[in-house]
Each structure stands twice: as C-alpha cells, then as structure tokens.
Amino acid sequence: MGKWWSALFGIVMLACLGMFMVAPFVPTWWLPEGVSTHSGQVDALFYIILYITGFFFVLTEALLVYFMYKYAGQPGTTPRPTEPAAQGGFYAMLHRWFPDAHRVEVAWTIVPALILLFIAFAQVPTWLEIKDRSRKPAIGGEKTPIQCHVSARQFEWRVRYPSSQRLRNWQTFTTNEKTIADFKSFASFDGAKPRHPHLDDVPVVNEVHTWKGQTILVQLNTIDVIHSFNVPHMRVKQDALPGRTIPVWFTPTKANTRYNEETKRWEDAFNFTTGKPDMGYRWEIACAELCGWGHHRMIGRIYVHENKADFYRWLEHVEQSQAPPTKPQQKVAAR
Amino acid sequence: MSSSQLHVGEVHAHEHHELSFIHKYIFSTDHKIIGIQFLFTTLLFLVLGGALALLVRTQLAWPHAELPWISSWFLESNGGRMTESFYNMLFSMHASVMIFFVIIPLLAGAFGNFTIPLMIGAPDMAFPKLNMLSYWFMWPAFILILVSFFAEGGAPAAGWTSYPTLASSSMPAGQGFDSPAAPNSGHGQIFWLLSLLFVGVSSMMGSVNYITTIINMRSPGMTLYRMPMTIWALFITAILQAFALPVLTVALILQSLDKLLGTTFFLPPAGLEFANWETGPGGGQPLLWQHLFWFYSHPAVYIMILPAMGMVSDIISTFARRALFGYRAMILSIAGIAGLGFIVWGHHMFQSGMDPRLGTGFMIATIMIALPSAIKTFNWLATVYRGNVQYTAAMLFALAFVAMFIIGGLSGIFMAATPVDIYIHDTYFIVAHLHYVLFSSSLLGIFAGIYYWFPKMFGRLMNESLGKLHFTLTFIFLNGLFFPMHILGVAGLRRRIPDITNAVLESPLVSLNQFMTLCAFALGVSQFIFIYNFFYSLFRGEVSGRNPWHSNTLEWVAPSPPGHGNFETIPVVHRWPYDYGDYGSIDHLKQTDPPDPSHPSGQHH
Ligand code: HEM
Ligand SMILES: [Cu+2]
Ligand SMILES: [Cu+2]
C-alpha cells in the first residue's frame, strides 16, 4: 500500500520535468530570441545551469521516489543494520570531527563543491563585460557609442538625445579634447538633471533608438522612485536609482525599425528577414521595479534602425519637427 | 545540571495551587501554552494571507474581470474592476503577512516554544515571563497590521521589501503623512513600519530565551551532540535572529523617521520631483535601505527554513525507522548555511546599482551556499535508503519537503548567477523560487510538524486518512500553481504586475495563469480538510498516549499533553535520539533508555 506514495511523487515530479521539456517548444513559453551581442553568452550560461541543475533534479528526485518505493515499510520487515563508518588514514583524521563520516559523504561534498565553483567562476567574465563600469564604452575609435540620457519617472521613460550634429562629432574618429569633454559633459548630472543641457538636445518619450551593430550608452537616472530599465530581448536590466546616474550599454545585433512610407512614421516590430511586421520584433523597455500604481504599464520601446543613415534620418526628422526648442528646455538652459 | 534540578523542585511547588483560567490559558508563562497561542494566531493569519493570495491570483488570471463584490467590500473601484493600487496592496500585504506573521512566528514562536524545553528535558524556558512578553508583543503588531488595511489612502502597497523612495517619501514635516509617491504609501506604510518593529522586538525576546534555554537548561546527559536536529536548527536560527534583527530594527526606525519627522536618510541630496510635489534637498541614499533590509532579510529567509529542516530531519528519521544519516554533517551544514547567510545579502541587489564588482563576491558566496543545502538533501535521501518507511501524514509532508526543497535550491543557482539574474531578476522565476522554499518547503514542513506533534500538544491524534487526503491534494495543486511560475519567468513575465496584457512578452501568458489560478483555488479549498481535521481531532480525535510514533526524543517520555513542568521525573539522557530499527527484537531505543551492552547505540564516538 505504502508503495503507491512513490507513484504520486513520481508522477508529480515527471509532470514538472515534462513542463520544462515542452516549454522551449511553445513559442511564447521560453526565452525570447536574444538580440544583443552579449545575449548569446547570457543564454549559454543559462543553459549550462539548466543542464547541470536538470541533471541533479532528475538524480535526486529519482532516488527519492525509488527509495520511497523500495523501502516502503511492511510489517515484519527485518530492520537493516547501519553501515559502519569508513576506516583508514584520511578518515582517521576526519573522524576527529565527524565520527560518523562515510566515504559517500566525502564524495557528495567534494563533487558538488567543484561543480558549484565551476558555475560561479564561469559567470564572472560575462558579468563584468556587461556591467563593470570601468569597461563602459568610451569615445574614440570605431567602438564609440552613441549616447542618450534616460530619465525615468512615474510612469514613463523620458529620453534625451544630443543633436545630430553633436552626435556626428562624437562619432568622427578624429576626436579632439573638446569633443571628448563634450561627450563627457553630456553624462554629467546634477541629481537627475543634466548639468550642461544644450538647447538643441532632442527629447523623445518612451523610445530609445540606435542602429544595428551600434553600441548605445544609456545614462540612466530617475527623478522620483526606483525604476528598472529592463529590455528582456537585449538581456539588459538595470535599476534606476534616485540620486545616481548609472551607465547601461548594449549592442543590438538585429534591426526592427523601418520608415513606413504609408503611415509616414518610423515603425518597430518589423522583421527584415521576412520583410513583414512581426510582434517578435517588438523589443520593450518594461519597467521591472515596483514604482507605484502605473508600474505595469510603464513600457517603452527599443527602435533599432537598419543602419547609421536611417538612424540619422530619424534623428534629424525629430529635430526638425521639434525646432525651435520647446519652452521647458529653454527654461532648463537658462538656469 | 543543578539549575534544572532546581527548576524541577519549583515545578512540584507549582502543582500545589491551581492556576486561574486567565493565568493558565491567556497570560500564561508555560512554554507549551505560549507555543499553542502562537500556533493559533499564526494559523489565523495564514487564512488571511491565503485569502489575499487568492485575490492576487484572481486578478492575474482575469485582469479585466469585473468584481463588484470587491468594490462593495473595499470601496475601491474602477468601473467594477480591481484598481492597480489595490492589487499592489494585495501582494504587499500577502507577503508581509505570510513572512512576518505566519512563517517566522510559526516556526520560531509556535514550534520553538513548544519543542525546545520538551526536547531538551527542561521544565520550561529559562525566562518564562520574557517568553510570555514575546507573545504579547505580537499583539500590537497584529493590531497595527490589521489597522493598516483601513488606513487613509489604503494599506501599504510598496511590496514586502518597502524600497525607498517609493515607500519612504513623505511630505515635509507638518504637512501630514500622505505620501507624494503613492497614495497608499502614506499612513498605511507608517502602520507597516511600526507593526514590524513590534514583531522584531518579539522575535528578539524569543531568540534570547531560546539561546539561553538550550545552553543552560538541558537535562543531565543531554550533551550538545545528543540534541535532536530540531533543537540544533532552532538554536542556530535563534543565534541568526539575534544577530540580524538589530539591523532590521535600525532600518525600520530610519524609515519611520523619514516618514514621521521628515528626516532624509533615504532621500538623495538633490531631492525628488513627483508629479504633484517636489521634495526639498535630502542627504541620504536610497540604496542604504536595501543593504540594511537584506542584511536582515536574507538571514531571515533561513530563519524561515532552518527550523523546518530540523523538524523534517527528525520526522524522517522517526518514520524511516532509521538513524539520521550524517548527523554531524547535518549540524555543520546548518551552521554553514547560517554563517554564509550573513555574507550573501547582496544577491538581492545585483541589478540595483550596487557596484557590479561587489556583486561578483556576493555571487560566489551565494552559489556556495547551495553546497550545504545539497549535503542536507543527500543526507535525507540516505536516511530513507534502506529504511522501513512508515507513510504517515507527517512523513508524507516531510518527504514532500525534501522533494520541493530540491526544486527551490536548484532555482536559487540560476538567480545567484549574476548574468542569468539580469534576465530573471524581478520576474516570476523569483516568485517561483521563493514559493518553492517558503510554501512548498517551509509550510509543508510546518504541516509535517503539526501532524507529528499534535498528539503531544493536545493528547489526541489527527485523523490519518484525512491527513493523507489533505497531503495528496496539497501536493498536486501546489505544484500546479507554483511550477509554471518558472516558465512564466523564463518567458519574461515581470513580478508585481496587476495587468499582464500590456507587454508583448506577457500577454500570451494569460491562459497559463488561468490554469494556475484554478490550482490556487483548489489548493485553498483543500485546506478546509485540514481545518476540519484539526478541530475535529482536537475534541474527538483518538487518544494518543505518550508515544504514538515510537519516537526516541524526550518529549515523548512526558505525558500527552505534558502538565505544567513537563516531566514527572527529570529525564536522564543516555544516548542520541536516532537509535531506530537496528536492534533485532528492539525496534528503537529512547534517549532515556539506559546503556545496554547487547544493543549498542548507532552513534559513533
Ligand atoms: C540554495 C540556496 C539558495 C540560493 C542560492 C538562493 C538564491 C537567491 C537569490 C540569488 C535571490 C535573488 C533573486 C533576485 O531577486 O534576482 C533569491 C531570492 C529569494 N530567496 Fe533564495 N536562495 C536560496 C535559498 C532560499 C531559501 C532556503 C529561502 C527561504 C526559505 C529563500 C528565499 C528567498 C526569497 C523569499 C527571495 C525573494 C526575495 C524578494 O525579492 O522578494 N531562498 N534567492
Ligand atoms: Cu516600475
Ligand atoms: Cu537571499
């Protein structure tokens, strides 16, 4: 009778395992396709851990179910003697502290320890590459990022780009001290406010643009509570902290934005391989830290243009449609 | 050991006069009554927390449903729908209630109080009056948290973590206690802070008492290495609690000062700009809260599981009729978990803006904490191996603890891995993890403990068939509810979202959420079997006798229920508690059984 309990455990655990086996094949139940240069590494680490933990899940649950079946108590079973503790040189030493140590205990301590150490150290390079602030992309050379300022507030992302002219200056590889200083001044803040705002800065709301293969450096801050700049498709997540500006950078490997001649607008969620709109190519910035009642709908989008020319076409378009600078900006500049 | 003899003398003196009802059952200093008081009040809060959870689940599955009954009950309405603020309140209060008013006081308060003196052979706690105070200090906390539901602006809604500046922002001194950040972060949040302060004081009194009792009041022969795992676990938990709690207390006081007096411990120098209010300049740092809070709350997650681990170890050994495998290694791994537990708090802050290089250190410590967890799991398996397993309701819950803790421990590794955490932080993967460790492990361990010690508490057995039915349904539905959360997290569903139809990655997940909500309701309904069984057995259950499970530990030597002073004669301990099953004609040797050359103890010296 008691043996049936092992079946209950077995079936439930198999159902759990089954769910993890099926989920990757259900389109919306698994990791969305990663579209940044580092997403492959993050996913690889995820899969390494998945396989290792999956192995230990199956091993330990199977042993539990098997023992529950095999050793289900029957009246009149003869009890079994306890195994003697291991003997011998190394164990003699161990026995001072662990008089009951068995060989198998040494094995199941050392093997998991090594595996865990491997898992831990395998994370370090990728983590530092993504987040270590001393590796933040700098101005100069081909790697020069485009830079924008994202200021979070309840419940939207206010984004500020430099003018196309300024951006072009940063991007020309013949940088001089003045350009470098200008690049840095863009990221200099007084609280959440830019310390050196320019009249021709380009503000947009809930949109972050870059182009395929171009690193974007987001200067992230917030004017009210903590928010989190979360772009699952790019494997990016960083809290915005009141009082601090935190750099976030990533490089998209695919484009999703084109100019739609019919609507006369730049539209995202476009799959360039199939040439059709595709919701799999909508890459949202979905706030991931509870920030109040509107938290769930604090959602922006990442627009990745096909190339540099297209990006500048967009930026200049916004510049023109907004010139002359709107009033609030003048006020800021006058301060 | 003279101290315990002294106490036994006192006990006899006590028995001569009858205590009035009030002193016996209400303002009692008897550890058993206090334990049972904790048990009853926390089980009531479990019902409240569960009801809040079902409302959360309803909203997740049917985000646009009209729930007229909610609006008539709570005067919060949005065309008959649940408002976002109301939803935020629901999960914040669900978590706060479950963590601070259910799991911690159940494990430390109810089981700690009931088992410690009985299992070490003491007549009571070292400080019985302090013990009574520790229970009665929970009452201001109960009242404050319940009052907060009716606070102006609504009950607290900033999560159980109450991160500044959402939780901490306030109007300048003299302009009232509304919050510029969220309507229900004003008065409600203040009640929350004060309530937790009382919980903290209560826990502190409890842990000081437990530590002293375990060190000083063990009966003759009860050496440290003869203590049952339940006691070891409660002992280490009490130490953990005593070291970690002051930090939470400080954090709570700082946030209370920010809210009440307009200090700026968590307000950054440049101040903040809310939609309708601009604060003045501050001088603080919002991240400070996270450090202080997690410095307590990470050890607290172990406070919420180590006692269950101890109880489950004893229950498994009892019903497998086999010595607990690797006793010393079990103790050392609990100590290891507790020690490492103090240097891993930063794993909650990997994406918070804390220096990422610091995150690397926290990551390595965190991943290594899986090692003692793994050792414990292997030891439980090895205890069942070659056992003679008796499937009682208590044993089934204990075995389920092991099966579920494996899942919770393994998912921890994903989140500890910093790059992977970038993706899964603040998604349902975290929610899955914490429910596997807190519900599926701790709460199942608590059920195991209730079925196991019920006869000692009340002198009657719970009904086994109903217990097994309760187990089967709970086990099935909790997995139906919590396991898919892993998938939701991997698919990108954020936590703390009242309407999951807004984001591209989230909206396809509605039907899976509906399945989970159905499981949640079934899980909730299954608990009525337990409630019925509990109260029925309390009055009508089969009379249990002293030792219904043929256990070895000392509490089973005392009458059921034990009288004031616990033991008729002071128990003398001759062996460890795990001599089960190996002795030919003798099935087990109680800790009080005298040494017998023909039946040597299984404990190696
Ligand atoms: C193998 C051991 C464990 C590891 C490696 C581990 C790791 C982690 C990590 C890294 C996080 C933070 C995830 C994030 O927010 O991104 C976390 C969250 C959490 N863990 Fe664990 N954990 C373990 C065991 C436990 C246990 C035993 C408990 C409780 C009994 C627990 C309770 C929690 C809770 C409640 C949270 C969520 C806190 C919140 O943000 O609300 N964990 N765990
Ligand atoms: Cu948010
Ligand atoms: Cu933690």
PDB file of C-alpha atoms in Angstrom, chain B residues 240-382:
ATOM      1  CA  LEU B 240      20.942  34.098  13.446  1.00  0.00           C
ATOM      2  CA  GLN B 241      17.904  36.036  14.561  1.00  0.00           C
ATOM      3  CA  ALA B 242      19.719  37.710  17.444  1.00  0.00           C
ATOM      4  CA  PHE B 243      22.479  38.975  15.171  1.00  0.00           C
ATOM      5  CA  ALA B 244      20.377  40.000  12.204  1.00  0.00           C
ATOM      6  CA  LEU B 245      17.365  41.593  13.849  1.00  0.00           C
ATOM      7  CA  PRO B 246      19.019  44.736  15.211  1.00  0.00           C
ATOM      8  CA  VAL B 247      19.849  45.716  11.652  1.00  0.00           C
ATOM      9  CA  LEU B 248      16.222  45.437  10.566  1.00  0.00           C
ATOM     10  CA  THR B 249      15.206  47.412  13.614  1.00  0.00           C
ATOM     11  CA  VAL B 250      17.597  50.188  12.637  1.00  0.00           C
ATOM     12  CA  ALA B 251      16.292  50.192   9.095  1.00  0.00           C
ATOM     13  CA  LEU B 252      12.695  50.355  10.261  1.00  0.00           C
ATOM     14  CA  ILE B 253      13.470  53.204  12.629  1.00  0.00           C
ATOM     15  CA  LEU B 254      15.290  55.164   9.948  1.00  0.00           C
ATOM     16  CA  GLN B 255      12.394  54.803   7.549  1.00  0.00           C
ATOM     17  CA  SER B 256       9.927  55.700  10.291  1.00  0.00           C
ATOM     18  CA  LEU B 257      11.922  58.855  10.992  1.00  0.00           C
ATOM     19  CA  ASP B 258      11.868  59.738   7.308  1.00  0.00           C
ATOM     20  CA  LYS B 259       8.117  59.284   7.288  1.00  0.00           C
ATOM     21  CA  LEU B 260       7.254  60.857  10.615  1.00  0.00           C
ATOM     22  CA  LEU B 261       9.820  63.562  11.206  1.00  0.00           C
ATOM     23  CA  GLY B 262      10.871  64.352   7.667  1.00  0.00           C
ATOM     24  CA  THR B 263      14.468  63.227   8.046  1.00  0.00           C
ATOM     25  CA  THR B 264      16.201  62.287   4.808  1.00  0.00           C
ATOM     26  CA  PHE B 265      18.063  59.046   5.420  1.00  0.00           C
ATOM     27  CA  PHE B 266      16.800  57.635   2.148  1.00  0.00           C
ATOM     28  CA  LEU B 267      16.313  60.857   0.200  1.00  0.00           C
ATOM     29  CA  PRO B 268      19.167  61.665  -2.205  1.00  0.00           C
ATOM     30  CA  PRO B 269      20.916  65.053  -1.953  1.00  0.00           C
ATOM     31  CA  ALA B 270      19.245  66.563  -4.992  1.00  0.00           C
ATOM     32  CA  GLY B 271      15.764  65.683  -3.800  1.00  0.00           C
ATOM     33  CA  LEU B 272      12.978  64.222  -5.892  1.00  0.00           C
ATOM     34  CA  GLU B 273      10.364  65.517  -8.281  1.00  0.00           C
ATOM     35  CA  PHE B 274       6.996  63.863  -8.100  1.00  0.00           C
ATOM     36  CA  ALA B 275       4.137  64.685 -10.395  1.00  0.00           C
ATOM     37  CA  ASN B 276       2.445  66.922  -7.829  1.00  0.00           C
ATOM     38  CA  TRP B 277       5.204  67.615  -5.377  1.00  0.00           C
ATOM     39  CA  GLU B 278       8.894  68.460  -5.320  1.00  0.00           C
ATOM     40  CA  THR B 279      10.761  67.472  -2.190  1.00  0.00           C
ATOM     41  CA  GLY B 280      13.468  69.664  -0.810  1.00  0.00           C
ATOM     42  CA  PRO B 281      17.080  68.517  -0.949  1.00  0.00           C
ATOM     43  CA  GLY B 282      17.954  65.406   1.009  1.00  0.00           C
ATOM     44  CA  GLY B 283      21.250  63.968   2.124  1.00  0.00           C
ATOM     45  CA  GLY B 284      20.657  60.271   2.149  1.00  0.00           C
ATOM     46  CA  GLN B 285      20.891  57.290  -0.097  1.00  0.00           C
ATOM     47  CA  PRO B 286      18.018  55.026  -1.182  1.00  0.00           C
ATOM     48  CA  LEU B 287      20.346  52.069  -1.606  1.00  0.00           C
ATOM     49  CA  LEU B 288      21.157  52.150   2.099  1.00  0.00           C
ATOM     50  CA  TRP B 289      17.742  50.672   2.825  1.00  0.00           C
ATOM     51  CA  GLN B 290      18.371  47.731   0.538  1.00  0.00           C
ATOM     52  CA  HIS B 291      21.624  46.918   2.283  1.00  0.00           C
ATOM     53  CA  LEU B 292      20.104  47.123   5.737  1.00  0.00           C
ATOM     54  CA  PHE B 293      16.906  45.358   4.763  1.00  0.00           C
ATOM     55  CA  TRP B 294      18.614  42.423   3.060  1.00  0.00           C
ATOM     56  CA  PHE B 295      21.273  42.178   5.720  1.00  0.00           C
ATOM     57  CA  TYR B 296      18.366  41.116   7.893  1.00  0.00           C
ATOM     58  CA  SER B 297      16.056  39.591   5.333  1.00  0.00           C
ATOM     59  CA  HIS B 298      18.467  37.208   3.742  1.00  0.00           C
ATOM     60  CA  PRO B 299      19.310  35.597   7.088  1.00  0.00           C
ATOM     61  CA  ALA B 300      15.570  35.805   7.680  1.00  0.00           C
ATOM     62  CA  VAL B 301      14.894  33.502   4.763  1.00  0.00           C
ATOM     63  CA  TYR B 302      16.987  30.938   6.618  1.00  0.00           C
ATOM     64  CA  ILE B 303      15.124  31.731   9.810  1.00  0.00           C
ATOM     65  CA  MET B 304      12.152  30.696   7.709  1.00  0.00           C
ATOM     66  CA  ILE B 305      13.567  27.349   6.693  1.00  0.00           C
ATOM     67  CA  LEU B 306      16.199  26.017   9.097  1.00  0.00           C
ATOM     68  CA  PRO B 307      13.704  25.085  11.846  1.00  0.00           C
ATOM     69  CA  ALA B 308      11.627  23.266   9.246  1.00  0.00           C
ATOM     70  CA  MET B 309      14.750  21.425   8.122  1.00  0.00           C
ATOM     71  CA  GLY B 310      15.410  20.351  11.683  1.00  0.00           C
ATOM     72  CA  MET B 311      11.866  19.155  12.225  1.00  0.00           C
ATOM     73  CA  VAL B 312      11.812  17.314   8.937  1.00  0.00           C
ATOM     74  CA  SER B 313      15.099  15.572   9.783  1.00  0.00           C
ATOM     75  CA  ASP B 314      13.632  14.208  12.990  1.00  0.00           C
ATOM     76  CA  ILE B 315      10.357  13.224  11.372  1.00  0.00           C
ATOM     77  CA  ILE B 316      12.059  11.429   8.502  1.00  0.00           C
ATOM     78  CA  SER B 317      14.326   9.514  10.835  1.00  0.00           C
ATOM     79  CA  THR B 318      11.394   8.534  13.043  1.00  0.00           C
ATOM     80  CA  PHE B 319       9.226   7.225  10.238  1.00  0.00           C
ATOM     81  CA  ALA B 320      12.002   5.694   8.170  1.00  0.00           C
ATOM     82  CA  ARG B 321      12.831   3.838  11.382  1.00  0.00           C
ATOM     83  CA  ARG B 322      16.417   4.559  10.673  1.00  0.00           C
ATOM     84  CA  ALA B 323      19.192   6.652  12.165  1.00  0.00           C
ATOM     85  CA  LEU B 324      19.513  10.111  10.669  1.00  0.00           C
ATOM     86  CA  PHE B 325      22.354   9.802   8.209  1.00  0.00           C
ATOM     87  CA  GLY B 326      25.334  12.105   8.701  1.00  0.00           C
ATOM     88  CA  TYR B 327      24.216  13.744  11.943  1.00  0.00           C
ATOM     89  CA  ARG B 328      27.366  15.816  12.378  1.00  0.00           C
ATOM     90  CA  ALA B 329      27.404  16.826   8.736  1.00  0.00           C
ATOM     91  CA  MET B 330      23.775  17.892   9.102  1.00  0.00           C
ATOM     92  CA  ILE B 331      24.651  20.141  12.026  1.00  0.00           C
ATOM     93  CA  LEU B 332      27.655  21.556  10.261  1.00  0.00           C
ATOM     94  CA  SER B 333      25.681  22.296   7.135  1.00  0.00           C
ATOM     95  CA  ILE B 334      23.040  24.168   9.105  1.00  0.00           C
ATOM     96  CA  ALA B 335      25.806  26.152  10.721  1.00  0.00           C
ATOM     97  CA  GLY B 336      27.371  26.652   7.299  1.00  0.00           C
ATOM     98  CA  ILE B 337      24.132  27.918   5.805  1.00  0.00           C
ATOM     99  CA  ALA B 338      23.723  30.287   8.740  1.00  0.00           C
ATOM    100  CA  GLY B 339      27.303  31.559   8.535  1.00  0.00           C
ATOM    101  CA  LEU B 340      27.346  32.029   4.772  1.00  0.00           C
ATOM    102  CA  GLY B 341      23.867  33.511   5.089  1.00  0.00           C
ATOM    103  CA  PHE B 342      25.409  36.665   6.505  1.00  0.00           C
ATOM    104  CA  ILE B 343      27.583  37.410   3.508  1.00  0.00           C
ATOM    105  CA  VAL B 344      25.173  36.898   0.648  1.00  0.00           C
ATOM    106  CA  TRP B 345      22.611  39.647   1.123  1.00  0.00           C
ATOM    107  CA  GLY B 346      23.892  41.444  -1.964  1.00  0.00           C
ATOM    108  CA  HIS B 347      22.409  38.771  -4.236  1.00  0.00           C
ATOM    109  CA  HIS B 348      19.130  40.641  -3.959  1.00  0.00           C
ATOM    110  CA  MET B 349      20.861  43.739  -5.283  1.00  0.00           C
ATOM    111  CA  PHE B 350      22.762  42.567  -8.347  1.00  0.00           C
ATOM    112  CA  GLN B 351      20.762  44.892 -10.634  1.00  0.00           C
ATOM    113  CA  SER B 352      20.197  47.612  -8.068  1.00  0.00           C
ATOM    114  CA  GLY B 353      23.093  49.870  -8.929  1.00  0.00           C
ATOM    115  CA  MET B 354      25.432  48.418  -6.341  1.00  0.00           C
ATOM    116  CA  ASP B 355      28.955  48.214  -7.791  1.00  0.00           C
ATOM    117  CA  PRO B 356      28.893  45.181 -10.104  1.00  0.00           C
ATOM    118  CA  ARG B 357      32.345  44.065  -8.935  1.00  0.00           C
ATOM    119  CA  LEU B 358      30.930  43.697  -5.443  1.00  0.00           C
ATOM    120  CA  GLY B 359      28.171  41.605  -6.975  1.00  0.00           C
ATOM    121  CA  THR B 360      30.809  39.100  -8.080  1.00  0.00           C
ATOM    122  CA  GLY B 361      31.785  38.362  -4.485  1.00  0.00           C
ATOM    123  CA  PHE B 362      28.181  38.037  -3.399  1.00  0.00           C
ATOM    124  CA  MET B 363      27.572  35.700  -6.298  1.00  0.00           C
ATOM    125  CA  ILE B 364      30.353  33.303  -5.351  1.00  0.00           C
ATOM    126  CA  ALA B 365      29.259  33.168  -1.710  1.00  0.00           C
ATOM    127  CA  THR B 366      25.663  32.634  -2.778  1.00  0.00           C
ATOM    128  CA  ILE B 367      26.405  29.811  -5.157  1.00  0.00           C
ATOM    129  CA  MET B 368      28.483  28.112  -2.489  1.00  0.00           C
ATOM    130  CA  ILE B 369      25.519  28.185  -0.115  1.00  0.00           C
ATOM    131  CA  ALA B 370      23.942  25.581  -2.349  1.00  0.00           C
ATOM    132  CA  LEU B 371      26.611  23.163  -1.108  1.00  0.00           C
ATOM    133  CA  PRO B 372      25.377  22.711   2.473  1.00  0.00           C
ATOM    134  CA  SER B 373      21.859  22.616   1.037  1.00  0.00           C
ATOM    135  CA  ALA B 374      22.900  19.779  -1.260  1.00  0.00           C
ATOM    136  CA  ILE B 375      24.594  17.912   1.586  1.00  0.00           C
ATOM    137  CA  LYS B 376      21.429  18.060   3.616  1.00  0.00           C
ATOM    138  CA  THR B 377      19.388  16.728   0.735  1.00  0.00           C
ATOM    139  CA  PHE B 378      21.737  13.799   0.203  1.00  0.00           C
ATOM    140  CA  ASN B 379      21.605  13.039   3.917  1.00  0.00           C
ATOM    141  CA  TRP B 380      17.828  12.919   3.909  1.00  0.00           C
ATOM    142  CA  LEU B 381      17.880  10.598   0.928  1.00  0.00           C
ATOM    143  CA  ALA B 382      20.420   8.384   2.651  1.00  0.00           C
TER     144      ALA B 382
END
